[in-house]
Structures are given as C-alpha cells and as structure tokens.
XYZ file of C-alpha atoms in Angstrom:
163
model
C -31.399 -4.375 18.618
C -29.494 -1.373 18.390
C -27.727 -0.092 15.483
C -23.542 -1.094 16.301
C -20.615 1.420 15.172
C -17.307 0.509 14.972
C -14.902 2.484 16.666
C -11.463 0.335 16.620
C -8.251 1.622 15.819
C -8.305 -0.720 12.507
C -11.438 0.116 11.299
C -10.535 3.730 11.251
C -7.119 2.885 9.119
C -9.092 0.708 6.582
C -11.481 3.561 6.513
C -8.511 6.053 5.827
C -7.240 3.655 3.231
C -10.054 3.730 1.568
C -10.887 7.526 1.138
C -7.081 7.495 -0.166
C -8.301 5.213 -3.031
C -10.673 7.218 -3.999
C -8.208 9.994 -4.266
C -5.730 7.665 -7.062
C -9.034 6.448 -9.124
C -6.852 7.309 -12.620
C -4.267 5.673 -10.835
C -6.518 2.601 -9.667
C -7.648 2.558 -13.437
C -5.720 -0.303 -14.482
C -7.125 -3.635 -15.985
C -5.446 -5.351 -12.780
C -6.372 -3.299 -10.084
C -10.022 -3.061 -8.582
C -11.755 0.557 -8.719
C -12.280 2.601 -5.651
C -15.737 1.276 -5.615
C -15.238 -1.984 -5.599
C -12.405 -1.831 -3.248
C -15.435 -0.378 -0.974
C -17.546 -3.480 -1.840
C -14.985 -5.896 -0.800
C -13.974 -4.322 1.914
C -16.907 -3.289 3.406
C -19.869 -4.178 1.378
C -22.851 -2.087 0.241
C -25.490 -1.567 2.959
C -28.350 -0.364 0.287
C -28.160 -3.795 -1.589
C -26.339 -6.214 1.029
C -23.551 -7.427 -0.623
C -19.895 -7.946 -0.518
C -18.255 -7.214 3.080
C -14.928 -9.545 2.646
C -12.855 -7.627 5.173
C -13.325 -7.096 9.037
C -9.764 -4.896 10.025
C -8.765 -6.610 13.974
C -11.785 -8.779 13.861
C -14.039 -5.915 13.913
C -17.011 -5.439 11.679
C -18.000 -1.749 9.841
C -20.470 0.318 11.053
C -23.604 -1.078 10.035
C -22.277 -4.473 9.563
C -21.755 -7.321 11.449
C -21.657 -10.930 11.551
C -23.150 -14.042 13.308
C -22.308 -17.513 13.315
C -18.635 -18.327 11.967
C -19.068 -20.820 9.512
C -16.195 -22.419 8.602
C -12.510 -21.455 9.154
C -9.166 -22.534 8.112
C -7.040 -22.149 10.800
C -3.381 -21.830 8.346
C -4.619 -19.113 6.175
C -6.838 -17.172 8.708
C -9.893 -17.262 5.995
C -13.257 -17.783 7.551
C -16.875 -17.781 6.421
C -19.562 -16.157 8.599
C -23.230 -15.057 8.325
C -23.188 -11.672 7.523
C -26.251 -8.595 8.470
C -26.121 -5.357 7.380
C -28.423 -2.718 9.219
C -31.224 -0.748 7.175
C -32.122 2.466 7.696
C -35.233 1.953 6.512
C -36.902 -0.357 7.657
C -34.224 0.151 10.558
C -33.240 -3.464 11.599
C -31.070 -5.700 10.762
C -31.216 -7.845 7.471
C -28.858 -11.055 6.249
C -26.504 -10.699 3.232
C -28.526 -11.426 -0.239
C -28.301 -14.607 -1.425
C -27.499 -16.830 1.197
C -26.590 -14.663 4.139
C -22.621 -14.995 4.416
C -19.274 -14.236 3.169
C -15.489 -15.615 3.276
C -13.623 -13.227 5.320
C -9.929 -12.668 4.495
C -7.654 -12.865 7.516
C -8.344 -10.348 10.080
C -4.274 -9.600 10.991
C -4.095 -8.358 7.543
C -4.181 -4.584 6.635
C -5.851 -2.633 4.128
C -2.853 -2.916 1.529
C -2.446 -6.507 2.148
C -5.704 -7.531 0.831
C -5.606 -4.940 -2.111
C -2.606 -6.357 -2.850
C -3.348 -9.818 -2.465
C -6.513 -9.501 -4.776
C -4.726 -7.814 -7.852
C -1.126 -10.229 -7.353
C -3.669 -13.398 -7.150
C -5.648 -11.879 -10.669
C -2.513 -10.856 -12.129
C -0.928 -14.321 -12.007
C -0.639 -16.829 -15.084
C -1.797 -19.981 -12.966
C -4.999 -17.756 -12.359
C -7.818 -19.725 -13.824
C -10.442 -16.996 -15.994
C -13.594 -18.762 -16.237
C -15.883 -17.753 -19.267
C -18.899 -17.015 -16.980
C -16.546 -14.236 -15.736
C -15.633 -15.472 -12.380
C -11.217 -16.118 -11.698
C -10.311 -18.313 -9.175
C -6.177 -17.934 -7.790
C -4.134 -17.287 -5.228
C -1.761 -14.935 -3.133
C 0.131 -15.411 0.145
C -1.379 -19.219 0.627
C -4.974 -17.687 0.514
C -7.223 -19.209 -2.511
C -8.797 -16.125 -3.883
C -12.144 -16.154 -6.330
C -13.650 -13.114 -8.020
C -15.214 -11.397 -10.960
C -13.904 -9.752 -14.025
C -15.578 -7.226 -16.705
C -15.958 -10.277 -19.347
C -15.248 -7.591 -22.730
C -12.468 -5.968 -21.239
C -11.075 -8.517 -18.796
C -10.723 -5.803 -16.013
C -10.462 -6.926 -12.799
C -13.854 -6.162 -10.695
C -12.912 -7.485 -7.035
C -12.099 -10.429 -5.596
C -12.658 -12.582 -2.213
C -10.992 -15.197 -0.178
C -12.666 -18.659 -1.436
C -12.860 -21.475 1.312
C-alpha cells in the first residue's frame, strides 16, 4: 500500500496553526495550556513512536496517518473512536497505534483553535476531576474530555475526547 498525503484545505490550516504555536511557546508556557509539542501529539500524533493523533481537520487524516474501522461514535457530540496506522519509514508500511491500535477523535467540523481551546477550558474547570495517577477527566462544549497532567507541577500535558 502506498504511502497517503493529505492535501485538504483543513489539513493545511491545522498545519499552519500549528507552526504558529510553536512560534508563542513562552506564551503557551502556562500551567493550563498544552506545549507546542504536545499540541502536535494531540493533534497529529508522533509517527516515530505511534501515539496520540486525536484530531483529523474535515475528516481528513495527516500525512502519514490514517484510520480504519470507526469504532464507536456519538452522533450529538461528533466524538468517534477509530483504529488508527501510522506509516514507517523504515520498515516502510503501515503499523497500528501502540497499545491497542485506536484513538477518540474530537469532532471533525471543529478547527484548530476549537480543540486547543476546548482542552485547556475543560482542564481549567473546577468540576474537572485530577486523578492521582495523573490522568483529568472534564469537559468543554458537551464533549467529555480525559488527559494527562505533569503530577509535581500540575501542568497540563494534553488532553483527548473520552467516549
């Protein structure tokens, strides 16, 4: 199977959005807000180690990502859970996620800021549940959100739609 680029309109603003993150890191440096880096991993994932990849801009996957099967999907929030593969370059095929091959997806109408947004207002909130094995569970805009934070400093790390 041949390696698939993205070339939608969507992707390319996510993309943009991105590389404008990682222009306001001091900026982005606040206990509430996830780094430049791991607004890449939740948006689209890390190829070298196969994880993350929450966001797919239009219903289109990254280059170098895609996914399968849809999962599950909840039709009022627009949050879905798919089998994710990322292609490697070596061995130069595709390979599932780690762990058990899929992700939630957050919905697909929504842009770049909208998740960003939706990650730090769900972590910032006081009904936000903080979990001492460092996970948070929340929400923003209807959509349950679950994530990680840095357990000694209580930064935010990222976050992900939870189904």
């Amino acid at each position: 199977m041949s390696q698939r680029k993205s070339s939608g309109k969507l992707v390319r603003a996510a993309l943009r959005y991105l590389r404008k993150q990682d222009g306001r890191a001091a900026k982005r440096a606040r206990a509430e807000r996830m780094t430049p880096e791991r607004l890449r991993h939740t948006f689209q994932g890390e190829t070298h180690t196969r994880k993350g990849y929450h966001y797919r801009p239009g219903g289109q996957d990254f280059e170098n990502r895609r996914i399968g099967q849809v999962l599950r999907r909840d039709n009022t929030t627009g949050v879905y859970e798919a089998k994710v593969e990322f292609y490697k370059d070596p061995p130069g095929q595709w390979m599932p996620k780690v762990g058990q091959g899929r992700s939630t997806f957050f919905p697909d109408d929504w842009t770049p800021g909208q998740v960003d947004a939706a990650v730090t207002s769900a972590f910032k909130d006081p009904a936000t549940q903080r979990l001492p094995d460092g996970s948070w569970l929340g929400e923003a805009n209807g959509v349950p959100i679950m994530g990680y934070y840095d357990l000694n400093t209580g930064a935010l790390k990222h976050g992900f739609p939870y189904l």
